[in-house]
């Protein structure tokens, strides 16, 4: 069972200088071919980021942490878009900000004793989530002690209800609140003029702008503690993870979704989590 202890915030973020004014067209690498980070599509493909971090920042560099959670059925939905999204996002975060970013992401479980070592957690496809009681308690303790959770890539009413059932077990007395476009997560580093609906590359190639018939509008919601700190950001009817994962497949998809929305919003959310 995870020990209840304060989440270790990264002191690096207290002095970080973001590269303000960087526009999306100034991505240093631009569109990258599929082969740059992909081996095969297996999580054990062996692909990795290869930069080194200063030894004095070894324990303070931002490290992307993906949650392995219990779900319905036999498919491991927690691993959707893995490992490519977990390689590409740190790469872009390092490229477009001055923060120290760890080259290796991690997979964590909500019952891990060291969960509080990671101030930012990412859950994908929570529409298939079926948390155990231990996971519920672990997540509640983590968030109450200063942690931040980003939830991404679930669509329509049925998947919302599954997620809602689980998050209400974590916080029976709190409700997700719709975030207005004026909220900092849409403007903190990159200024977004709309709440983006990002579809998977397969859906985009089929000419569709949504994944489901009942998911025609993106929703970004927050769950707040008693002091007004946002503990959870919920990205519903959108898929930032595919924008990270598939950036090297097609240059048009890269321009339309990855460069324009998925990376800017992902960087905004991470920066918000680390500075609030």
Short mmCIF file of N, CA and C in Angstrom, two decimals, residues 24-202:
data_model
loop_
_atom_site.label_atom_id
_atom_site.label_comp_id
_atom_site.label_asym_id
_atom_site.label_seq_id
_atom_site.Cartn_x
_atom_site.Cartn_y
_atom_site.Cartn_z
N UNK A 24 4.15 27.51 -32.88
CA UNK A 24 4.12 26.11 -33.28
C UNK A 24 4.99 25.85 -34.50
N UNK A 25 5.08 26.80 -35.40
CA UNK A 25 5.86 26.59 -36.62
C UNK A 25 7.35 26.55 -36.35
N UNK A 26 7.78 26.85 -35.12
CA UNK A 26 9.20 26.88 -34.80
C UNK A 26 9.68 25.60 -34.14
N UNK A 27 8.94 24.51 -34.26
CA UNK A 27 9.45 23.24 -33.77
C UNK A 27 10.81 23.00 -34.42
N UNK A 28 11.83 22.74 -33.63
CA UNK A 28 13.18 22.65 -34.17
C UNK A 28 13.34 21.48 -35.13
N UNK A 29 12.70 20.36 -34.81
CA UNK A 29 12.85 19.19 -35.67
C UNK A 29 11.85 19.19 -36.81
N UNK A 30 10.72 19.89 -36.64
CA UNK A 30 9.66 19.79 -37.61
C UNK A 30 9.09 18.39 -37.64
N UNK A 31 8.46 18.03 -38.76
CA UNK A 31 7.89 16.70 -38.91
C UNK A 31 8.99 15.66 -38.92
N UNK A 32 8.80 14.61 -38.11
CA UNK A 32 9.80 13.56 -38.02
C UNK A 32 9.22 12.28 -38.58
N UNK A 33 9.99 11.57 -39.35
CA UNK A 33 9.48 10.35 -39.97
C UNK A 33 9.15 9.31 -38.91
N UNK A 34 8.30 8.37 -39.29
CA UNK A 34 7.82 7.34 -38.37
C UNK A 34 8.97 6.59 -37.71
N UNK A 35 10.05 6.39 -38.42
CA UNK A 35 11.10 5.53 -37.89
C UNK A 35 11.96 6.13 -36.81
N UNK A 36 11.82 7.42 -36.54
CA UNK A 36 12.78 8.04 -35.61
C UNK A 36 12.70 7.44 -34.22
N UNK A 37 11.49 7.27 -33.71
CA UNK A 37 11.37 6.70 -32.38
C UNK A 37 10.75 5.32 -32.39
N UNK A 38 10.14 4.93 -33.47
CA UNK A 38 9.43 3.66 -33.50
C UNK A 38 10.37 2.55 -33.93
N UNK A 39 10.32 1.44 -33.20
CA UNK A 39 10.89 0.22 -33.72
C UNK A 39 9.70 -0.50 -34.32
N UNK A 40 9.22 -1.55 -33.65
CA UNK A 40 7.89 -2.03 -33.96
C UNK A 40 6.96 -1.35 -32.98
N UNK A 41 5.67 -1.69 -32.98
CA UNK A 41 4.72 -1.01 -32.12
C UNK A 41 4.61 -1.63 -30.75
N UNK A 42 5.50 -2.52 -30.42
CA UNK A 42 5.46 -3.18 -29.13
C UNK A 42 6.04 -2.29 -28.04
N UNK A 43 5.46 -2.33 -26.82
CA UNK A 43 6.06 -1.60 -25.71
C UNK A 43 7.48 -2.03 -25.38
N UNK A 44 7.91 -3.15 -25.92
CA UNK A 44 9.27 -3.63 -25.67
C UNK A 44 10.15 -3.47 -26.90
N UNK A 45 9.82 -2.47 -27.73
CA UNK A 45 10.55 -2.31 -28.99
C UNK A 45 12.00 -1.91 -28.80
N UNK A 46 12.35 -1.38 -27.62
CA UNK A 46 13.72 -0.99 -27.36
C UNK A 46 14.04 0.43 -27.75
N UNK A 47 13.09 1.17 -28.37
CA UNK A 47 13.32 2.56 -28.70
C UNK A 47 13.48 3.37 -27.43
N UNK A 48 14.31 4.42 -27.49
CA UNK A 48 14.50 5.23 -26.29
C UNK A 48 15.02 6.60 -26.67
N UNK A 49 14.83 7.55 -25.79
CA UNK A 49 15.48 8.85 -25.91
C UNK A 49 16.91 8.71 -25.42
N UNK A 50 17.82 9.46 -26.05
CA UNK A 50 19.23 9.20 -25.79
C UNK A 50 20.01 10.38 -25.23
N UNK A 51 19.31 11.44 -24.79
CA UNK A 51 20.07 12.54 -24.21
C UNK A 51 20.44 12.24 -22.76
N UNK A 52 21.39 12.99 -22.26
CA UNK A 52 21.81 12.85 -20.87
C UNK A 52 21.39 14.08 -20.09
N UNK A 53 21.14 13.91 -18.80
CA UNK A 53 20.81 15.04 -17.95
C UNK A 53 21.94 15.28 -16.96
N UNK A 54 22.07 16.52 -16.55
CA UNK A 54 23.08 16.88 -15.56
C UNK A 54 22.86 16.08 -14.29
N UNK A 55 23.92 15.53 -13.74
CA UNK A 55 23.81 14.68 -12.55
C UNK A 55 23.13 15.40 -11.39
N UNK A 56 23.34 16.70 -11.29
CA UNK A 56 22.75 17.42 -10.15
C UNK A 56 21.23 17.56 -10.30
N UNK A 57 20.70 17.30 -11.51
CA UNK A 57 19.26 17.35 -11.72
C UNK A 57 18.64 15.96 -11.82
N UNK A 58 19.41 14.93 -11.52
CA UNK A 58 18.94 13.55 -11.70
C UNK A 58 17.61 13.31 -11.00
N UNK A 59 17.45 13.85 -9.81
CA UNK A 59 16.23 13.60 -9.04
C UNK A 59 15.23 14.75 -9.14
N UNK A 60 15.56 15.78 -9.91
CA UNK A 60 14.67 16.92 -10.05
C UNK A 60 14.16 17.10 -11.47
N UNK A 61 14.66 16.34 -12.42
CA UNK A 61 14.18 16.45 -13.79
C UNK A 61 12.76 15.90 -13.88
N UNK A 62 11.95 16.54 -14.72
CA UNK A 62 10.58 16.07 -14.92
C UNK A 62 10.60 14.68 -15.56
N UNK A 63 9.80 13.78 -15.02
CA UNK A 63 9.73 12.41 -15.55
C UNK A 63 8.27 12.05 -15.80
N UNK A 64 7.96 11.73 -17.03
CA UNK A 64 6.60 11.38 -17.42
C UNK A 64 6.24 10.02 -16.84
N UNK A 65 5.13 9.94 -16.12
CA UNK A 65 4.73 8.71 -15.43
C UNK A 65 3.34 8.28 -15.90
N UNK A 66 3.28 7.12 -16.52
CA UNK A 66 2.02 6.54 -17.01
C UNK A 66 1.51 5.54 -15.98
N UNK A 67 0.20 5.58 -15.74
CA UNK A 67 -0.42 4.71 -14.74
C UNK A 67 -0.90 3.41 -15.39
N UNK A 68 -0.48 2.30 -14.81
CA UNK A 68 -1.01 0.99 -15.15
C UNK A 68 -2.14 0.69 -14.18
N UNK A 69 -3.37 0.66 -14.69
CA UNK A 69 -4.54 0.50 -13.83
C UNK A 69 -5.31 -0.76 -14.20
N UNK A 70 -6.18 -1.19 -13.31
CA UNK A 70 -7.03 -2.35 -13.56
C UNK A 70 -8.20 -1.93 -14.45
N UNK A 71 -8.50 -2.76 -15.46
CA UNK A 71 -9.57 -2.42 -16.40
C UNK A 71 -10.45 -3.63 -16.67
N UNK A 72 -11.57 -3.37 -17.31
CA UNK A 72 -12.46 -4.44 -17.73
C UNK A 72 -11.86 -5.18 -18.92
N UNK A 73 -12.18 -6.46 -19.05
CA UNK A 73 -11.78 -7.21 -20.22
C UNK A 73 -10.31 -7.58 -20.22
N UNK A 74 -9.83 -8.06 -21.37
CA UNK A 74 -8.49 -8.60 -21.45
C UNK A 74 -7.47 -7.61 -22.02
N UNK A 75 -7.95 -6.53 -22.62
CA UNK A 75 -7.03 -5.59 -23.25
C UNK A 75 -6.45 -4.62 -22.23
N UNK A 76 -5.17 -4.35 -22.35
CA UNK A 76 -4.50 -3.42 -21.44
C UNK A 76 -4.64 -2.00 -21.99
N UNK A 77 -5.80 -1.39 -21.74
CA UNK A 77 -6.05 -0.05 -22.25
C UNK A 77 -5.08 0.98 -21.70
N UNK A 78 -4.55 0.71 -20.52
CA UNK A 78 -3.60 1.66 -19.92
C UNK A 78 -2.38 1.88 -20.80
N UNK A 79 -2.08 0.92 -21.69
CA UNK A 79 -0.88 0.99 -22.52
C UNK A 79 -1.14 1.59 -23.90
N UNK A 80 -2.34 2.11 -24.15
CA UNK A 80 -2.64 2.73 -25.44
C UNK A 80 -1.62 3.83 -25.76
N UNK A 81 -1.14 3.83 -26.99
CA UNK A 81 -0.16 4.81 -27.51
C UNK A 81 1.26 4.60 -26.97
N UNK A 82 1.45 3.61 -26.13
CA UNK A 82 2.77 3.34 -25.54
C UNK A 82 3.58 2.45 -26.48
N UNK A 83 4.87 2.65 -26.64
CA UNK A 83 5.73 3.60 -25.93
C UNK A 83 5.94 4.93 -26.64
N UNK A 84 5.43 5.07 -27.88
CA UNK A 84 5.81 6.23 -28.69
C UNK A 84 5.41 7.56 -28.05
N UNK A 85 4.18 7.63 -27.51
CA UNK A 85 3.77 8.91 -26.93
C UNK A 85 4.65 9.28 -25.75
N UNK A 86 5.08 8.28 -24.99
CA UNK A 86 5.89 8.52 -23.79
C UNK A 86 7.35 8.84 -24.14
N UNK A 87 7.73 8.63 -25.38
CA UNK A 87 9.04 9.04 -25.88
C UNK A 87 8.96 10.42 -26.52
N UNK A 88 7.93 10.62 -27.33
CA UNK A 88 7.83 11.85 -28.10
C UNK A 88 7.52 13.07 -27.24
N UNK A 89 6.62 12.92 -26.26
CA UNK A 89 6.27 14.07 -25.43
C UNK A 89 7.47 14.59 -24.64
N UNK A 90 8.23 13.75 -23.93
CA UNK A 90 9.43 14.28 -23.26
C UNK A 90 10.41 14.94 -24.23
N UNK A 91 10.54 14.37 -25.44
CA UNK A 91 11.42 14.97 -26.44
C UNK A 91 10.99 16.40 -26.75
N UNK A 92 9.69 16.58 -27.01
CA UNK A 92 9.20 17.91 -27.36
C UNK A 92 9.23 18.85 -26.14
N UNK A 93 8.96 18.32 -24.98
CA UNK A 93 9.00 19.13 -23.76
C UNK A 93 10.41 19.69 -23.55
N UNK A 94 11.39 18.85 -23.77
CA UNK A 94 12.78 19.29 -23.64
C UNK A 94 13.15 20.28 -24.74
N UNK A 95 12.64 20.05 -25.95
CA UNK A 95 12.97 20.90 -27.09
C UNK A 95 12.36 22.29 -26.96
N UNK A 96 11.14 22.37 -26.45
CA UNK A 96 10.38 23.61 -26.50
C UNK A 96 10.34 24.37 -25.18
N UNK A 97 10.96 23.83 -24.14
CA UNK A 97 11.10 24.56 -22.88
C UNK A 97 12.54 24.42 -22.41
N UNK A 98 12.88 25.17 -21.38
CA UNK A 98 14.24 25.07 -20.84
C UNK A 98 14.30 24.16 -19.64
N UNK A 99 13.24 23.42 -19.36
CA UNK A 99 13.24 22.53 -18.21
C UNK A 99 14.11 21.30 -18.43
N UNK A 100 14.62 20.76 -17.36
CA UNK A 100 15.32 19.49 -17.42
C UNK A 100 14.28 18.38 -17.48
N UNK A 101 14.39 17.53 -18.48
CA UNK A 101 13.42 16.45 -18.70
C UNK A 101 14.17 15.13 -18.72
N UNK A 102 13.69 14.19 -17.95
CA UNK A 102 14.32 12.87 -17.92
C UNK A 102 14.03 12.15 -19.23
N UNK A 103 15.03 11.52 -19.85
CA UNK A 103 14.80 10.85 -21.13
C UNK A 103 13.93 9.61 -21.03
N UNK A 104 13.84 9.02 -19.84
CA UNK A 104 13.08 7.78 -19.68
C UNK A 104 11.80 8.03 -18.91
N UNK A 105 10.67 7.64 -19.49
CA UNK A 105 9.41 7.69 -18.77
C UNK A 105 9.29 6.43 -17.90
N UNK A 106 8.29 6.41 -17.03
CA UNK A 106 8.10 5.27 -16.14
C UNK A 106 6.65 4.83 -16.18
N UNK A 107 6.43 3.58 -15.83
CA UNK A 107 5.09 3.03 -15.63
C UNK A 107 4.92 2.79 -14.15
N UNK A 108 3.85 3.31 -13.60
CA UNK A 108 3.61 3.19 -12.16
C UNK A 108 2.23 2.58 -11.92
N UNK A 109 2.05 2.03 -10.73
CA UNK A 109 0.75 1.56 -10.29
C UNK A 109 0.29 2.39 -9.11
N UNK A 110 -1.01 2.53 -8.95
CA UNK A 110 -1.55 3.42 -7.94
C UNK A 110 -1.32 2.92 -6.52
N UNK A 111 -0.88 1.69 -6.38
CA UNK A 111 -0.56 1.13 -5.07
C UNK A 111 0.93 1.16 -4.76
N UNK A 112 1.74 1.74 -5.65
CA UNK A 112 3.19 1.78 -5.44
C UNK A 112 3.55 2.66 -4.24
N UNK A 113 4.50 2.19 -3.44
CA UNK A 113 4.96 2.97 -2.29
C UNK A 113 5.64 4.27 -2.71
N UNK A 114 6.25 4.29 -3.90
CA UNK A 114 6.99 5.47 -4.33
C UNK A 114 6.19 6.35 -5.28
N UNK A 115 4.87 6.22 -5.30
CA UNK A 115 4.05 7.00 -6.23
C UNK A 115 4.26 8.50 -6.04
N UNK A 116 4.49 8.91 -4.81
CA UNK A 116 4.65 10.34 -4.53
C UNK A 116 5.95 10.91 -5.08
N UNK A 117 6.83 10.07 -5.61
CA UNK A 117 8.04 10.56 -6.26
C UNK A 117 7.74 11.22 -7.60
N UNK A 118 6.53 11.01 -8.12
CA UNK A 118 6.15 11.50 -9.44
C UNK A 118 5.00 12.50 -9.30
N UNK A 119 5.27 13.79 -9.43
CA UNK A 119 4.22 14.79 -9.21
C UNK A 119 3.18 14.88 -10.32
N UNK A 120 3.42 14.19 -11.45
CA UNK A 120 2.49 14.22 -12.58
C UNK A 120 2.25 12.79 -13.04
N UNK A 121 0.97 12.40 -13.08
CA UNK A 121 0.58 11.08 -13.57
C UNK A 121 -0.33 11.22 -14.78
N UNK A 122 -0.27 10.22 -15.68
CA UNK A 122 -1.06 10.23 -16.91
C UNK A 122 -1.83 8.93 -17.01
N UNK A 123 -3.15 9.04 -17.19
CA UNK A 123 -4.02 7.88 -17.41
C UNK A 123 -4.68 8.04 -18.77
N UNK A 124 -4.63 6.98 -19.58
CA UNK A 124 -5.23 6.99 -20.90
C UNK A 124 -6.36 5.96 -20.95
N UNK A 125 -7.38 6.26 -21.73
CA UNK A 125 -8.56 5.40 -21.93
C UNK A 125 -9.21 4.96 -20.61
N UNK A 126 -9.58 5.89 -19.75
CA UNK A 126 -10.23 5.51 -18.49
C UNK A 126 -11.66 5.04 -18.67
N UNK A 127 -12.16 5.07 -19.89
CA UNK A 127 -13.49 4.54 -20.16
C UNK A 127 -13.59 3.05 -19.98
N UNK A 128 -12.45 2.38 -19.79
CA UNK A 128 -12.42 0.94 -19.52
C UNK A 128 -11.91 0.65 -18.11
N UNK A 129 -11.83 1.67 -17.28
CA UNK A 129 -11.22 1.54 -15.97
C UNK A 129 -12.13 0.80 -14.99
N UNK A 130 -11.51 -0.01 -14.13
CA UNK A 130 -12.23 -0.73 -13.07
C UNK A 130 -11.30 -0.83 -11.87
N UNK A 131 -11.11 0.28 -11.17
CA UNK A 131 -10.12 0.36 -10.11
C UNK A 131 -10.44 -0.58 -8.96
N UNK A 132 -9.40 -1.19 -8.42
CA UNK A 132 -9.55 -1.96 -7.19
C UNK A 132 -9.65 -0.98 -6.02
N UNK A 133 -10.04 -1.48 -4.85
CA UNK A 133 -10.14 -0.61 -3.69
C UNK A 133 -8.77 -0.05 -3.32
N UNK A 134 -7.73 -0.87 -3.46
CA UNK A 134 -6.38 -0.38 -3.19
C UNK A 134 -5.97 0.74 -4.12
N UNK A 135 -6.35 0.64 -5.40
CA UNK A 135 -6.03 1.70 -6.35
C UNK A 135 -6.79 2.98 -6.03
N UNK A 136 -8.05 2.84 -5.61
CA UNK A 136 -8.85 4.01 -5.23
C UNK A 136 -8.20 4.75 -4.07
N UNK A 137 -7.81 4.02 -3.05
CA UNK A 137 -7.19 4.64 -1.87
C UNK A 137 -5.84 5.25 -2.24
N UNK A 138 -5.06 4.54 -3.04
CA UNK A 138 -3.75 5.05 -3.45
C UNK A 138 -3.86 6.35 -4.23
N UNK A 139 -4.81 6.41 -5.16
CA UNK A 139 -4.98 7.63 -5.95
C UNK A 139 -5.48 8.78 -5.08
N UNK A 140 -6.41 8.49 -4.19
CA UNK A 140 -6.93 9.54 -3.30
C UNK A 140 -5.80 10.12 -2.44
N UNK A 141 -4.99 9.25 -1.85
CA UNK A 141 -3.88 9.73 -1.02
C UNK A 141 -2.88 10.55 -1.83
N UNK A 142 -2.57 10.06 -3.01
CA UNK A 142 -1.62 10.75 -3.88
C UNK A 142 -2.10 12.17 -4.21
N UNK A 143 -3.37 12.30 -4.58
CA UNK A 143 -3.90 13.61 -4.97
C UNK A 143 -4.06 14.53 -3.78
N UNK A 144 -4.48 13.99 -2.66
CA UNK A 144 -4.62 14.81 -1.45
C UNK A 144 -3.28 15.33 -0.96
N UNK A 145 -2.21 14.63 -1.31
CA UNK A 145 -0.88 15.01 -0.85
C UNK A 145 -0.09 15.80 -1.87
N UNK A 146 -0.77 16.38 -2.85
CA UNK A 146 -0.12 17.31 -3.75
C UNK A 146 0.10 16.82 -5.16
N UNK A 147 -0.28 15.59 -5.48
CA UNK A 147 -0.08 15.06 -6.82
C UNK A 147 -1.07 15.61 -7.83
N UNK A 148 -0.78 15.38 -9.11
CA UNK A 148 -1.61 15.87 -10.21
C UNK A 148 -1.82 14.73 -11.20
N UNK A 149 -3.05 14.59 -11.69
CA UNK A 149 -3.42 13.53 -12.63
C UNK A 149 -4.00 14.14 -13.89
N UNK A 150 -3.51 13.70 -15.05
CA UNK A 150 -4.10 14.02 -16.34
C UNK A 150 -4.77 12.77 -16.89
N UNK A 151 -6.03 12.91 -17.30
CA UNK A 151 -6.82 11.81 -17.85
C UNK A 151 -7.14 12.15 -19.30
N UNK A 152 -6.97 11.19 -20.22
CA UNK A 152 -7.02 11.50 -21.65
C UNK A 152 -7.62 10.34 -22.44
N UNK A 153 -8.23 10.66 -23.58
CA UNK A 153 -8.62 9.69 -24.61
C UNK A 153 -9.74 8.76 -24.15
N UNK A 154 -10.91 9.32 -23.93
CA UNK A 154 -12.12 8.52 -23.79
C UNK A 154 -13.27 9.32 -24.35
N UNK A 155 -14.26 8.61 -24.90
CA UNK A 155 -15.22 9.24 -25.79
C UNK A 155 -16.65 8.80 -25.48
N UNK A 156 -17.57 9.74 -25.60
CA UNK A 156 -18.98 9.43 -25.51
C UNK A 156 -19.48 9.22 -24.08
N UNK A 157 -20.80 9.04 -23.98
CA UNK A 157 -21.45 8.98 -22.67
C UNK A 157 -21.13 7.71 -21.91
N UNK A 158 -21.08 6.57 -22.58
CA UNK A 158 -20.82 5.31 -21.88
C UNK A 158 -19.45 5.32 -21.21
N UNK A 159 -18.43 5.74 -21.94
CA UNK A 159 -17.09 5.78 -21.36
C UNK A 159 -16.99 6.84 -20.27
N UNK A 160 -17.70 7.96 -20.45
CA UNK A 160 -17.73 8.96 -19.38
C UNK A 160 -18.31 8.38 -18.10
N UNK A 161 -19.41 7.65 -18.21
CA UNK A 161 -20.05 7.10 -17.02
C UNK A 161 -19.14 6.10 -16.30
N UNK A 162 -18.38 5.32 -17.07
CA UNK A 162 -17.44 4.38 -16.44
C UNK A 162 -16.37 5.14 -15.67
N UNK A 163 -15.79 6.15 -16.30
CA UNK A 163 -14.79 6.95 -15.61
C UNK A 163 -15.40 7.66 -14.40
N UNK A 164 -16.56 8.24 -14.57
CA UNK A 164 -17.21 8.99 -13.49
C UNK A 164 -17.46 8.10 -12.28
N UNK A 165 -17.90 6.87 -12.53
CA UNK A 165 -18.13 5.93 -11.43
C UNK A 165 -16.84 5.71 -10.64
N UNK A 166 -15.73 5.57 -11.35
CA UNK A 166 -14.45 5.32 -10.66
C UNK A 166 -13.94 6.55 -9.93
N UNK A 167 -14.03 7.72 -10.55
CA UNK A 167 -13.49 8.92 -9.89
C UNK A 167 -14.36 9.32 -8.70
N UNK A 168 -15.66 8.97 -8.73
CA UNK A 168 -16.50 9.26 -7.57
C UNK A 168 -16.18 8.33 -6.41
N UNK A 169 -15.62 7.17 -6.69
CA UNK A 169 -15.12 6.33 -5.61
C UNK A 169 -13.89 6.97 -4.96
N UNK A 170 -13.10 7.66 -5.77
CA UNK A 170 -11.93 8.36 -5.24
C UNK A 170 -12.36 9.59 -4.45
N UNK A 171 -13.27 10.37 -5.03
CA UNK A 171 -13.74 11.62 -4.41
C UNK A 171 -15.27 11.65 -4.38
N UNK A 172 -15.89 10.97 -3.43
CA UNK A 172 -17.36 10.95 -3.38
C UNK A 172 -17.98 12.34 -3.21
N UNK A 173 -17.23 13.27 -2.63
CA UNK A 173 -17.78 14.59 -2.31
C UNK A 173 -17.35 15.68 -3.29
N UNK A 174 -16.76 15.31 -4.43
CA UNK A 174 -16.30 16.32 -5.39
C UNK A 174 -16.84 16.00 -6.78
N UNK A 175 -17.12 17.06 -7.54
CA UNK A 175 -17.63 16.92 -8.89
C UNK A 175 -16.65 17.51 -9.90
N UNK A 176 -16.48 16.87 -11.05
CA UNK A 176 -15.70 17.49 -12.12
C UNK A 176 -16.38 18.77 -12.58
N UNK A 177 -15.58 19.80 -12.81
CA UNK A 177 -16.09 21.10 -13.24
C UNK A 177 -15.54 21.43 -14.62
N UNK A 178 -16.42 21.85 -15.53
CA UNK A 178 -16.00 22.24 -16.87
C UNK A 178 -15.06 23.45 -16.78
N UNK A 179 -13.93 23.36 -17.47
CA UNK A 179 -12.96 24.45 -17.48
C UNK A 179 -13.28 25.41 -18.62
N UNK A 180 -13.41 26.70 -18.33
CA UNK A 180 -13.67 27.66 -19.40
C UNK A 180 -12.44 27.86 -20.26
N UNK A 181 -12.65 28.34 -21.47
CA UNK A 181 -11.53 28.58 -22.37
C UNK A 181 -10.54 29.58 -21.79
N UNK A 182 -10.99 30.39 -20.85
CA UNK A 182 -10.11 31.38 -20.23
C UNK A 182 -9.15 30.76 -19.21
N UNK A 183 -9.33 29.50 -18.88
CA UNK A 183 -8.48 28.87 -17.85
C UNK A 183 -7.02 28.82 -18.31
N UNK A 184 -6.12 28.85 -17.33
CA UNK A 184 -4.68 28.90 -17.62
C UNK A 184 -4.18 27.74 -18.46
N UNK A 185 -4.79 26.57 -18.36
CA UNK A 185 -4.24 25.44 -19.12
C UNK A 185 -4.31 25.66 -20.63
N UNK A 186 -5.16 26.58 -21.06
CA UNK A 186 -5.26 26.87 -22.49
C UNK A 186 -4.37 28.05 -22.91
N UNK A 187 -3.64 28.65 -21.97
CA UNK A 187 -2.90 29.87 -22.30
C UNK A 187 -1.55 30.00 -21.61
N UNK A 188 -1.20 29.12 -20.70
CA UNK A 188 -0.07 29.34 -19.81
C UNK A 188 1.25 29.51 -20.55
N UNK A 189 1.51 28.67 -21.52
CA UNK A 189 2.71 28.77 -22.36
C UNK A 189 2.31 29.06 -23.80
N UNK A 190 1.40 28.26 -24.32
CA UNK A 190 0.87 28.44 -25.67
C UNK A 190 -0.57 28.92 -25.56
N UNK A 191 -0.91 29.90 -26.35
CA UNK A 191 -2.22 30.53 -26.30
C UNK A 191 -3.15 29.84 -27.31
N UNK A 192 -4.08 29.05 -26.80
CA UNK A 192 -5.02 28.32 -27.66
C UNK A 192 -6.31 29.12 -27.79
N UNK A 193 -6.82 29.20 -29.01
CA UNK A 193 -8.04 29.96 -29.28
C UNK A 193 -9.29 29.11 -29.16
N UNK A 194 -9.12 27.81 -28.95
CA UNK A 194 -10.26 26.90 -28.85
C UNK A 194 -9.88 25.70 -28.00
N UNK A 195 -10.91 24.99 -27.55
CA UNK A 195 -10.69 23.72 -26.87
C UNK A 195 -10.60 22.64 -27.96
N UNK A 196 -9.43 22.04 -28.14
CA UNK A 196 -9.26 21.17 -29.30
C UNK A 196 -9.88 19.79 -29.13
N UNK A 197 -10.45 19.29 -30.22
CA UNK A 197 -10.83 17.89 -30.32
C UNK A 197 -9.80 17.21 -31.22
N UNK A 198 -8.97 16.38 -30.64
CA UNK A 198 -7.91 15.70 -31.36
C UNK A 198 -8.34 14.25 -31.57
N UNK A 199 -8.40 13.82 -32.81
CA UNK A 199 -8.82 12.45 -33.10
C UNK A 199 -7.59 11.60 -33.40
N UNK A 200 -7.78 10.29 -33.35
CA UNK A 200 -6.69 9.37 -33.70
C UNK A 200 -6.37 9.50 -35.18
N UNK A 201 -5.17 9.09 -35.54
CA UNK A 201 -4.79 9.22 -36.94
C UNK A 201 -5.64 8.33 -37.84
N UNK A 202 -6.07 7.17 -37.31
CA UNK A 202 -6.93 6.31 -38.10
C UNK A 202 -8.27 6.96 -38.39
#
